[in-house]
CSV table of C-alpha atoms and ligand atoms in Angstrom, one decimal:
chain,number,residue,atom,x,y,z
A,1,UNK,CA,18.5,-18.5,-25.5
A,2,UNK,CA,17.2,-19.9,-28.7
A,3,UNK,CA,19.8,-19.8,-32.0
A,4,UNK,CA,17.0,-18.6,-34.0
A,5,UNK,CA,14.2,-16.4,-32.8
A,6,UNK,CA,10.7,-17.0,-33.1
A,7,UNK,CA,8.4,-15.1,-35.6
A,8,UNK,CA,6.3,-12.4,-33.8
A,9,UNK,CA,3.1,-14.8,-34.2
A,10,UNK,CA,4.4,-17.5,-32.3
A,11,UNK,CA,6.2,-15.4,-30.1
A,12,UNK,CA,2.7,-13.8,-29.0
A,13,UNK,CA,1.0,-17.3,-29.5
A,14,UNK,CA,3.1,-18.7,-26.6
A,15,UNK,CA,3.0,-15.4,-24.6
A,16,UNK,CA,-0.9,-15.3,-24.0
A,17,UNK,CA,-1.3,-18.8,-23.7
A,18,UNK,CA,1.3,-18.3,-20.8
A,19,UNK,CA,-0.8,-15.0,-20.2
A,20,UNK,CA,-4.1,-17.3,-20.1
A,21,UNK,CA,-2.6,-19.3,-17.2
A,22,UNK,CA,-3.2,-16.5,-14.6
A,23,UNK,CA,-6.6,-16.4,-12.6
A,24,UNK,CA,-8.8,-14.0,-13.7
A,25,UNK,CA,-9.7,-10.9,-11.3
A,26,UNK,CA,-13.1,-11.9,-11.8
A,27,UNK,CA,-12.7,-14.6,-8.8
A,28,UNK,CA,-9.9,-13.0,-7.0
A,29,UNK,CA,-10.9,-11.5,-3.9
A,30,UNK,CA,-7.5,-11.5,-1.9
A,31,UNK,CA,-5.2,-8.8,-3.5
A,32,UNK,CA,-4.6,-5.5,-2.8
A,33,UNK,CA,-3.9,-4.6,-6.7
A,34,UNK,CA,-6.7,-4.5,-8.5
A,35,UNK,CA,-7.4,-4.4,-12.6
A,36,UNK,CA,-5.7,-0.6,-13.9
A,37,UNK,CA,-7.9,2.3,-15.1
A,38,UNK,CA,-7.8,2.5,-18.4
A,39,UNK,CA,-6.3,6.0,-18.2
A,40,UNK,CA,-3.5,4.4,-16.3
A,41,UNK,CA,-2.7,1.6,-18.9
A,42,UNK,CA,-2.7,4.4,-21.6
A,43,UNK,CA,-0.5,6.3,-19.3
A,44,UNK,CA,1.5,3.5,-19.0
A,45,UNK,CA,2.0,2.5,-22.5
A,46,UNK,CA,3.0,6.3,-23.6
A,47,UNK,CA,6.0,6.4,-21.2
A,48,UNK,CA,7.4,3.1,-22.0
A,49,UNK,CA,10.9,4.1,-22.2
A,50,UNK,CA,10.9,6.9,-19.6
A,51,UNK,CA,13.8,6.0,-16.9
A,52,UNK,CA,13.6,8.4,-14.1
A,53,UNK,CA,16.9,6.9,-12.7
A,54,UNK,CA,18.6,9.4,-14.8
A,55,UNK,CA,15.8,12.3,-14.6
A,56,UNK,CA,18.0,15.3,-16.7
A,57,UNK,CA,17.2,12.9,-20.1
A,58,UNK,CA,13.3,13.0,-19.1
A,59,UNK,CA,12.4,16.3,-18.0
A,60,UNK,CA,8.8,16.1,-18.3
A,61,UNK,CA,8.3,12.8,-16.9
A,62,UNK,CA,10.3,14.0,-13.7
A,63,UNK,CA,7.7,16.6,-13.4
A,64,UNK,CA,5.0,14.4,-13.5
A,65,UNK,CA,6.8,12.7,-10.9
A,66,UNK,CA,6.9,16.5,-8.6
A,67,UNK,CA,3.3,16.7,-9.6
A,68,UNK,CA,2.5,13.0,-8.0
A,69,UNK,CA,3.9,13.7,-4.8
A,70,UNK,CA,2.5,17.5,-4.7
A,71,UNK,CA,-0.8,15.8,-5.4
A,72,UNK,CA,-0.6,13.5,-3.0
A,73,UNK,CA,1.0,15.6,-0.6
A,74,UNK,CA,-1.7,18.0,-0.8
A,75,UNK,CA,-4.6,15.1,-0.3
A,76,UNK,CA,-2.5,13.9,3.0
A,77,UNK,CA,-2.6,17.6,4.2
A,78,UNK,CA,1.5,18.9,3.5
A,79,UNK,CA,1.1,20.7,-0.3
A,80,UNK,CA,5.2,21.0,0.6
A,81,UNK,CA,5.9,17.2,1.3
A,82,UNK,CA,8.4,16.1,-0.4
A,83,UNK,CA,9.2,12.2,-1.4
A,84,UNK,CA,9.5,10.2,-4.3
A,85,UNK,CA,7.7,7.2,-6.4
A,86,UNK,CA,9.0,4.0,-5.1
A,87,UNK,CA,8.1,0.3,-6.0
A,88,UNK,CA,6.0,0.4,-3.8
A,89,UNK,CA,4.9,0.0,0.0
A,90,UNK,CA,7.7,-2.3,0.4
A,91,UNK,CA,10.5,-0.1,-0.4
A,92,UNK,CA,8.4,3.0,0.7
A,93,UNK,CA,8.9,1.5,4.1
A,94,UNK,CA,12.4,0.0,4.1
A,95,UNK,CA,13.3,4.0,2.8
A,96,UNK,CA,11.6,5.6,5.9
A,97,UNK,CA,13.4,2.8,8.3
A,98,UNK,CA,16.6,3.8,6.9
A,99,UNK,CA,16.1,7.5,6.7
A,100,UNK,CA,14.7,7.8,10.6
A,101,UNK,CA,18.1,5.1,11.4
A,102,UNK,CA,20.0,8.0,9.1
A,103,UNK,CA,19.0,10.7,11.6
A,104,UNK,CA,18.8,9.3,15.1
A,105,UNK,CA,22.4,7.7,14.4
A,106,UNK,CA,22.1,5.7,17.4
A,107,UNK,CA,24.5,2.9,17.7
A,108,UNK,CA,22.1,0.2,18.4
A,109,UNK,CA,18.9,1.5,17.1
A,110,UNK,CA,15.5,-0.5,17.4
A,111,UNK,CA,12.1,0.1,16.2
A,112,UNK,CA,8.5,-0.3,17.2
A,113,UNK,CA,6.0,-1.7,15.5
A,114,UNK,CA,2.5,-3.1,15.6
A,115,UNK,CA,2.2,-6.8,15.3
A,116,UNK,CA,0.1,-5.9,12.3
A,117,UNK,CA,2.8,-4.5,10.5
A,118,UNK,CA,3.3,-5.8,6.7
A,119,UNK,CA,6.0,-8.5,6.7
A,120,UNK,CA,8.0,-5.6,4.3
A,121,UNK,CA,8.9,-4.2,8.0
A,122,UNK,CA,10.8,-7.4,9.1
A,123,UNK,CA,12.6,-7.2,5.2
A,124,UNK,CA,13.6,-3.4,6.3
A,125,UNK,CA,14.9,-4.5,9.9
A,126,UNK,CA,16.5,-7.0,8.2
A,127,UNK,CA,18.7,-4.7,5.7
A,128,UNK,CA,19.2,-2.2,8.4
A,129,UNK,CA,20.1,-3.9,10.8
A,130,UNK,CA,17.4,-3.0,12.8
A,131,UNK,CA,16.4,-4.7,16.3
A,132,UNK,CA,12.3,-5.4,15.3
A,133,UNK,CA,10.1,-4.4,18.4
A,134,UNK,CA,6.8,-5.6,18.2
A,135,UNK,CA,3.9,-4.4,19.8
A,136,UNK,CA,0.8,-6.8,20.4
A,137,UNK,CA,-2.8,-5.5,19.3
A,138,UNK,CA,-5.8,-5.0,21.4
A,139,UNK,CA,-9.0,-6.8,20.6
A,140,UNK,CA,-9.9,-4.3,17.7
A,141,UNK,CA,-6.8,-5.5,16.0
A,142,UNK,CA,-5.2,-1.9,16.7
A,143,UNK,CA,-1.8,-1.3,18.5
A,144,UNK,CA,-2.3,1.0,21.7
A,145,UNK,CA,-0.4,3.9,22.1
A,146,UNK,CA,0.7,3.6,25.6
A,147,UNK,CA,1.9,0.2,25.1
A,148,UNK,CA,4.0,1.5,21.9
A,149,UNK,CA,5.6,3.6,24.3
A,150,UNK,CA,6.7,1.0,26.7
A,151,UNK,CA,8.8,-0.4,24.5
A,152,UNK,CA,10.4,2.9,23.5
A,153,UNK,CA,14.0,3.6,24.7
A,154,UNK,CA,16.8,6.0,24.1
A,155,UNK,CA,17.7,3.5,21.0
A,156,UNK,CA,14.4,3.6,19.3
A,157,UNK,CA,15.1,5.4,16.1
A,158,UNK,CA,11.8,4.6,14.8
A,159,UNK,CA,7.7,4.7,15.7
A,160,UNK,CA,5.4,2.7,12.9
A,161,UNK,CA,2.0,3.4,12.3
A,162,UNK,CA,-0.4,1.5,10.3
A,163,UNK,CA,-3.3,3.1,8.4
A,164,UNK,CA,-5.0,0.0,7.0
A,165,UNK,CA,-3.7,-3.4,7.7
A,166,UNK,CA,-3.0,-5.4,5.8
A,167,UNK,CA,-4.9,-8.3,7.3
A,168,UNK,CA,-8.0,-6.8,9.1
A,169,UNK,CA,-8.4,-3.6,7.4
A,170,UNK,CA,-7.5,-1.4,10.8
A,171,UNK,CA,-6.0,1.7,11.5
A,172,UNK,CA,-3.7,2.3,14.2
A,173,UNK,CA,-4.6,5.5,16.8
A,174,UNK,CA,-2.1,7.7,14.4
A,175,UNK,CA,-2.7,10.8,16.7
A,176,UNK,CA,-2.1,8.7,19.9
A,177,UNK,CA,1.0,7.6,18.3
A,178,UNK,CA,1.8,10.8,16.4
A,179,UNK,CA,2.0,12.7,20.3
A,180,UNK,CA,4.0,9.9,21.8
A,181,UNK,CA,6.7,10.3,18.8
A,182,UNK,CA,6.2,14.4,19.0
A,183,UNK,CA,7.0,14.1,23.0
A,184,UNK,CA,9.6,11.7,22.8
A,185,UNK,CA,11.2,13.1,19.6
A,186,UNK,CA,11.2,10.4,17.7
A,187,UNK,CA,10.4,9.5,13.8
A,188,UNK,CA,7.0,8.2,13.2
A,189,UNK,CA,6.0,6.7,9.7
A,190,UNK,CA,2.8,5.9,9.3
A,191,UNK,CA,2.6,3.2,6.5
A,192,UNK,CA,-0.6,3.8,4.4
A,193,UNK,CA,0.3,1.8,1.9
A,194,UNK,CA,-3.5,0.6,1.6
A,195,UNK,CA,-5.5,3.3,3.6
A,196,UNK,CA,-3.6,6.2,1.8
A,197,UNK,CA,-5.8,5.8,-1.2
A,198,UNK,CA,-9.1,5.2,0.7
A,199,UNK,CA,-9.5,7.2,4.1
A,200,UNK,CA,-9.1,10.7,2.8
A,201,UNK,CA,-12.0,10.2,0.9
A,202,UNK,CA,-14.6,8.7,3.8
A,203,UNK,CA,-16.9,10.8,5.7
A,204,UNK,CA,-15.5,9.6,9.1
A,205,UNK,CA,-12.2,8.5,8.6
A,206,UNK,CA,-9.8,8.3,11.7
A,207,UNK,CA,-7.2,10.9,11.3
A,208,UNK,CA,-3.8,9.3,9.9
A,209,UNK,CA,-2.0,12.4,7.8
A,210,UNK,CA,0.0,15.1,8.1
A,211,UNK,CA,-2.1,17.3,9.7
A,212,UNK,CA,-0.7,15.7,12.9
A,213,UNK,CA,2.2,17.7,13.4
A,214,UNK,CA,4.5,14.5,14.7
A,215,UNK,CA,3.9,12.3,11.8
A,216,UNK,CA,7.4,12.6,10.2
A,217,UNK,CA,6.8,10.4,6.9
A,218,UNK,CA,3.8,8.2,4.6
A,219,UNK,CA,4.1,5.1,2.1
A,220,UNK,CA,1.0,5.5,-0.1
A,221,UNK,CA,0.4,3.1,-3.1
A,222,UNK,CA,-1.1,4.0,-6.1
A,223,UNK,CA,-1.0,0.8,-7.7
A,224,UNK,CA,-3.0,-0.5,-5.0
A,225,UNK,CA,-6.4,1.3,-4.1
A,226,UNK,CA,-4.7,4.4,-6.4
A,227,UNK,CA,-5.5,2.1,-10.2
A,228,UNK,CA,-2.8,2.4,-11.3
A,229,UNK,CA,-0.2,0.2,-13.3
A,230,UNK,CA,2.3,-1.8,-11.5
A,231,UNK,CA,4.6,-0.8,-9.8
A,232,UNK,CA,3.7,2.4,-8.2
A,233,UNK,CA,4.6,3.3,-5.1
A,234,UNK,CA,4.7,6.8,-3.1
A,235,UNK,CA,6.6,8.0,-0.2
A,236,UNK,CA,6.0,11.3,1.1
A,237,UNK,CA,8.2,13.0,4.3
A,238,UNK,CA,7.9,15.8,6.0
A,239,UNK,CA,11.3,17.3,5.7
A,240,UNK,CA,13.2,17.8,3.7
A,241,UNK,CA,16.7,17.5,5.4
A,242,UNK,CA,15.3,13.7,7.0
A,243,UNK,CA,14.8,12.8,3.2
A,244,UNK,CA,18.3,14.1,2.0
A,245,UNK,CA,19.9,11.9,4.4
A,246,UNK,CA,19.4,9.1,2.2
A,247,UNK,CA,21.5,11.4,-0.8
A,248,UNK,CA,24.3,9.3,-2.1
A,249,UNK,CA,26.3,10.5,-5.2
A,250,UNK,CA,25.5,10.1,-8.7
A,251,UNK,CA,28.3,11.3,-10.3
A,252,UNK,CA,27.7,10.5,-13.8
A,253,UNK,CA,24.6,11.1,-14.2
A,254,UNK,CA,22.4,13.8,-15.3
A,255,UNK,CA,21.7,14.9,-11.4
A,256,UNK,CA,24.6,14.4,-9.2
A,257,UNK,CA,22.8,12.9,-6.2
A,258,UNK,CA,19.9,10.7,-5.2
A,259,UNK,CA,17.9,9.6,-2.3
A,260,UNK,CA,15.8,6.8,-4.5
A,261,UNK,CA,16.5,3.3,-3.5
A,262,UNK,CA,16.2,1.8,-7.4
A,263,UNK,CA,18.5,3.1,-9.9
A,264,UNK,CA,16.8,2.8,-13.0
A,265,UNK,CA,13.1,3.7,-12.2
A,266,UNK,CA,10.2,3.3,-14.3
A,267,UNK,CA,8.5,6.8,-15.6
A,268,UNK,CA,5.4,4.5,-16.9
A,269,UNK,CA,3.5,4.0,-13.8
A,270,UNK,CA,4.2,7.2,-12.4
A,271,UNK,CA,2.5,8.6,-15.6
A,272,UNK,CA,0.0,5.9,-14.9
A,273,UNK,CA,-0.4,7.0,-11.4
A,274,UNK,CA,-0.6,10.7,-12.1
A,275,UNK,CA,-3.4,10.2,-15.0
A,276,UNK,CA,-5.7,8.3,-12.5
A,277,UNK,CA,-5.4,11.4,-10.2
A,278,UNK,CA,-5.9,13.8,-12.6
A,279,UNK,CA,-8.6,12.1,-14.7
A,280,UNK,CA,-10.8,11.0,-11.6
A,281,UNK,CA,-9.9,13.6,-9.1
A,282,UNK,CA,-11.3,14.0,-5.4
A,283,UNK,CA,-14.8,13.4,-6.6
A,284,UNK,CA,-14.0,10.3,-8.7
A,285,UNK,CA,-11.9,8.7,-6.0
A,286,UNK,CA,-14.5,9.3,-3.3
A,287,UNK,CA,-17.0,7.4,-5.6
A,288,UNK,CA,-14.8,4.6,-6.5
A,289,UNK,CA,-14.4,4.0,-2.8
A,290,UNK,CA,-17.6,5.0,-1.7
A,291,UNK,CA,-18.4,1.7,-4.0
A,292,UNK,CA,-16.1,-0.5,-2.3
A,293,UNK,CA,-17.2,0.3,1.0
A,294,UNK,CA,-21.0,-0.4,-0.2
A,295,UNK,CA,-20.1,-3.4,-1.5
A,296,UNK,CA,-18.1,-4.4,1.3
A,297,UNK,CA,-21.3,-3.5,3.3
A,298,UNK,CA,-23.3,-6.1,1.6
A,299,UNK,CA,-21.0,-8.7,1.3
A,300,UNK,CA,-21.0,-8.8,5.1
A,301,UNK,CA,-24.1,-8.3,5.7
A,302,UNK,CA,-24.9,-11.4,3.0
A,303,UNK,CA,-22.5,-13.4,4.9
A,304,UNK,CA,-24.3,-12.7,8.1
A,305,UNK,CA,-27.4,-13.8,6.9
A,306,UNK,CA,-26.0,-16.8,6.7
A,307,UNK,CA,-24.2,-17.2,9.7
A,308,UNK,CA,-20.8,-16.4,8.9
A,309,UNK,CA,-20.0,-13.4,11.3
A,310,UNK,CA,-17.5,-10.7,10.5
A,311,UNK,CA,-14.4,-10.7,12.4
A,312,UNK,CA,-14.1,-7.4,13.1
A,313,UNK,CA,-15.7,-4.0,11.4
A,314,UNK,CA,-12.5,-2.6,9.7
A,315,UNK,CA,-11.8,1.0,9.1
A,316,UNK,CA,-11.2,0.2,5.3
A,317,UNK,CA,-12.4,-2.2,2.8
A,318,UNK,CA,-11.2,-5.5,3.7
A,319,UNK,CA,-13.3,-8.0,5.1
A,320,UNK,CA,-12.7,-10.9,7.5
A,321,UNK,CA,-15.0,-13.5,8.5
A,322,UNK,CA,-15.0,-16.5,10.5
A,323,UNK,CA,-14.0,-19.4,8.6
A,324,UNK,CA,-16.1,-21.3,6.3
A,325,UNK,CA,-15.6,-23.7,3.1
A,326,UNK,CA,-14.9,-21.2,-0.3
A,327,UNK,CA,-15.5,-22.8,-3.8
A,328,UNK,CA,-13.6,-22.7,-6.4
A,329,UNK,CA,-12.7,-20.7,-8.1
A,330,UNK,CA,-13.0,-18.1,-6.0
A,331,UNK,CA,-9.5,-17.1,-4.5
A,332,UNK,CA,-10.1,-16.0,-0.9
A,333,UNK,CA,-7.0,-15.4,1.0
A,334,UNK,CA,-7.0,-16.5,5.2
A,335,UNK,CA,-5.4,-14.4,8.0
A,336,UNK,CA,-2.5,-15.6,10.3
A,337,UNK,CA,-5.8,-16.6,13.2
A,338,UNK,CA,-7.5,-18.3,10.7
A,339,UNK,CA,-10.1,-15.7,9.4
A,340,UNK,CA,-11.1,-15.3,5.9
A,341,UNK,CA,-10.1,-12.4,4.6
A,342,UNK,CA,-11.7,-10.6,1.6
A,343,UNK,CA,-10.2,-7.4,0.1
A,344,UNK,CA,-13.0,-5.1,-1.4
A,345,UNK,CA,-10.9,-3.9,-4.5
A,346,UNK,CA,-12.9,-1.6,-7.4
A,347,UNK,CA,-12.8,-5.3,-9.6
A,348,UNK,CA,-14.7,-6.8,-6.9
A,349,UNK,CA,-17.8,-4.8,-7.8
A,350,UNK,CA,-21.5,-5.7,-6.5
A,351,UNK,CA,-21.9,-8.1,-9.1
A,352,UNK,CA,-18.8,-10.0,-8.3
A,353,UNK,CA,-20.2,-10.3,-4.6
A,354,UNK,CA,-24.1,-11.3,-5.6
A,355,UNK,CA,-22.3,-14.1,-7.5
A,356,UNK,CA,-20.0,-14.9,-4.4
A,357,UNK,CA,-22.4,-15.0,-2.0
A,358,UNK,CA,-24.8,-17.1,-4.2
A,359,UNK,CA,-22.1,-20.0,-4.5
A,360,UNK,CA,-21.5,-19.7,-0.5
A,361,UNK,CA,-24.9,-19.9,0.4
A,362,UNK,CA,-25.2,-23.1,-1.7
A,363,UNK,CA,-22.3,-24.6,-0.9
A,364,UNK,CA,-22.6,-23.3,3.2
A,365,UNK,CA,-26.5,-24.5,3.6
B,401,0PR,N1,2.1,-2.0,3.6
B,401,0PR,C1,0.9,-2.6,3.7
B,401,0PR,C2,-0.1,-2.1,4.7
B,401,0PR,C3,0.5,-3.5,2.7
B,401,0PR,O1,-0.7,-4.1,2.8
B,401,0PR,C4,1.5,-3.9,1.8
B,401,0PR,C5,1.2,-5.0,0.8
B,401,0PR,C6,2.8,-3.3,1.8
B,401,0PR,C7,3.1,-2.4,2.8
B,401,0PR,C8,3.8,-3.7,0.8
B,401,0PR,O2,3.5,-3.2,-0.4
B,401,0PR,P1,4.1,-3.8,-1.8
B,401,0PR,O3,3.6,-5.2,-1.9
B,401,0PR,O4,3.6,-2.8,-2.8
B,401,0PR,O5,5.6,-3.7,-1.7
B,401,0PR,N2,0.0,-5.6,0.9
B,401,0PR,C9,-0.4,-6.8,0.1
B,401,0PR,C10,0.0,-8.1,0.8
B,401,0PR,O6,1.2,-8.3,1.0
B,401,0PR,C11,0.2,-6.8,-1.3
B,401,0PR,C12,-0.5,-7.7,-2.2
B,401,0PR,C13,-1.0,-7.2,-3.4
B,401,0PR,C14,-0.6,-9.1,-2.0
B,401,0PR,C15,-1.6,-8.1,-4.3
B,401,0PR,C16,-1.2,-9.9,-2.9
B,401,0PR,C17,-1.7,-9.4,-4.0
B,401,0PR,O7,-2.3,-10.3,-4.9
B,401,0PR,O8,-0.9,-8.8,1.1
């Protein structure tokens, strides 16, 4: 550390210059985050020094917190899930790994998982000690149900869904999978990390929620598709009893046990996460993605025109092509076979995509 500290103007001089090094969102088309609502970062900046690691001290933030997961609960069809805001879908998911190893108690457990599955899976498996089962895809990108249930045994603790990959966009057959896991009894989560915030709020989405009676848990991220600040996070289970079997104790603090993963825990982006929600609401969201999609829609269709075809048509806004030369400075980001892969976020409006198909065309002709 310095002996002296700096004076608050140079302090902030060499903050934003730092600040000014980053890549603006106007040319980044491969994240999953996307620029905060301006309700969230107003949220965000109200709740500051909320810590919902010790939620006695901050009453009404932890109720904000209740009224997240009851909100989202209600739009993934269980009003009565219960859950928690995480970091996000990272720790969402290594939390459901380690809640359905909890319950099955199996000595050498494995899971199954699509070959799809975010890398946070193999981070989870890691910690858990978890034998990693992975599941190839058919030719729509999508893991098949029967051939999830090959590789079931009597040590699979675990069944793992995806409702929006992270690379193509797909979502897994969640009521396929959601019977094989109800038959065989065994915990399905269904990571909707991405999807969460866009399928219930399509006209035809595939089914992926709760309303499935054998989907046991969700990750959903609001500070992805959801707008909200960073980092914000939901996991929502089905039961009560599967989530209290990550309760450790808390002795000195103001609640005597917890099943959260963080100790300290930011109450800012939950309050950022529930103002989005309450400000937009169902009609809001289904115009925010109704915009994506459109300009999703375009893009490919602009792309097309020039020869570049789509990889696949994804159940969610992210776009994959085959490859082609991008300029800068537009940040694309590529798929594992090659594609380019383009995720429709709300910054990536249709303006953003007349400009980015204008600079291809030039550059492609
Ligand atoms: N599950 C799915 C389906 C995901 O797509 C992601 C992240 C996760 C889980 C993990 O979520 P957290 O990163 O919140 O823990 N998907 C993006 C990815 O890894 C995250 C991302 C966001 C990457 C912004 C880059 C970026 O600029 O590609």
């Amino acid at each position: 550390m310095r002996e002296k500290g700096l004076s608050s103007e140079q302090l902030f001089s060499f903050l934003l210059a730092k600040k000014g090094e980053d890549l603006d969102h106007a040319h980044i088309l491969s994240s999953m985050c996307t620029i905060p609502h301006p309700v969230a970062i107003r949220a965000h900046m109200e709740f500051m020094e909320t810590n919902l690691g010790d939620p006695g001290l901050f009453p009404g933030t932890a109720s904000l917190e209740k009224l997240l997961i009851e909100r989202l609960g209600t739009l993934l069809h269980l009003p009565t899930a219960c859950g928690y805001a995480t970091t996000g879908g990272t720790e969402s998911n290594i939390q459901a790994l380690r809640m359905a190893r909890q319950i099955a108690g199996k000595e050498r457990p494995n899971v199954v998982i699509p070959e799809s599955a975010h890398f946070s899976f193999k981070k989870a498996c890691d910690i858990l000690s978890l034998e990693m089962r992975t599941v190839s895809l058919d030719n729509e990108y999508r893991m098949n149900a029967r051939a999830a249930e090959e590789k079931i045994d009597r040590n699979t603790c675990c069944l793992v869904g995806i409702a929006g990959t992270t690379e193509y966009g797909m979502v897994d057959p969640i009521a396929d999978l959601a019977g094989v896991a109800k038959d065989l009894d065994i915990f399905f989560h269904v990571d909707a990390a991405f999807g969460g915030m866009v399928l219930p709020f399509l006209d035809h989405a595939p089914a992926f929620n709760f309303s499935l009676p054998g989907v046991s848990s969700i990750a959903i991220d609001p500070h992805k598709m959801g707008m909200s600040t960073i980092p914000a996070g939901v996991l929502l289970v089905r039961d009560r009893d599967a989530l209290c079997s990550l309760m450790v104790d808390t002795p000195y603090l103001s609640i005597k046990q917890g099943y959260t993963l963080s100790g300290t825990r930011p109450g800012a982006s939950v309050a950022g996460a529930v103002a989005v929600l309450e400000y937009e609401g169902i009609e809001g969201f289904r115009d925010i993605v109704a915009g994506c999609m459109k300009n999703m829609k375009r893009l490919t269709d602009g792309m097309e025109t020039y020869g570049i075809e789509r990889a696949i048509t994804p159940d969610v806004n992210v776009a994959t092509f085959t490859p082609v030369k991008v300029p800068p400075p537009w940040i694309v980001s590529w798929t594992r076979k090659g594609h380019l892969r383009i995720v429709c976020m709300p910054h990536v409006n249709a303006d953003v995509v007349e400009k980015f198909l204008k600079d291809i065309g030039e550059h492609h002709a």
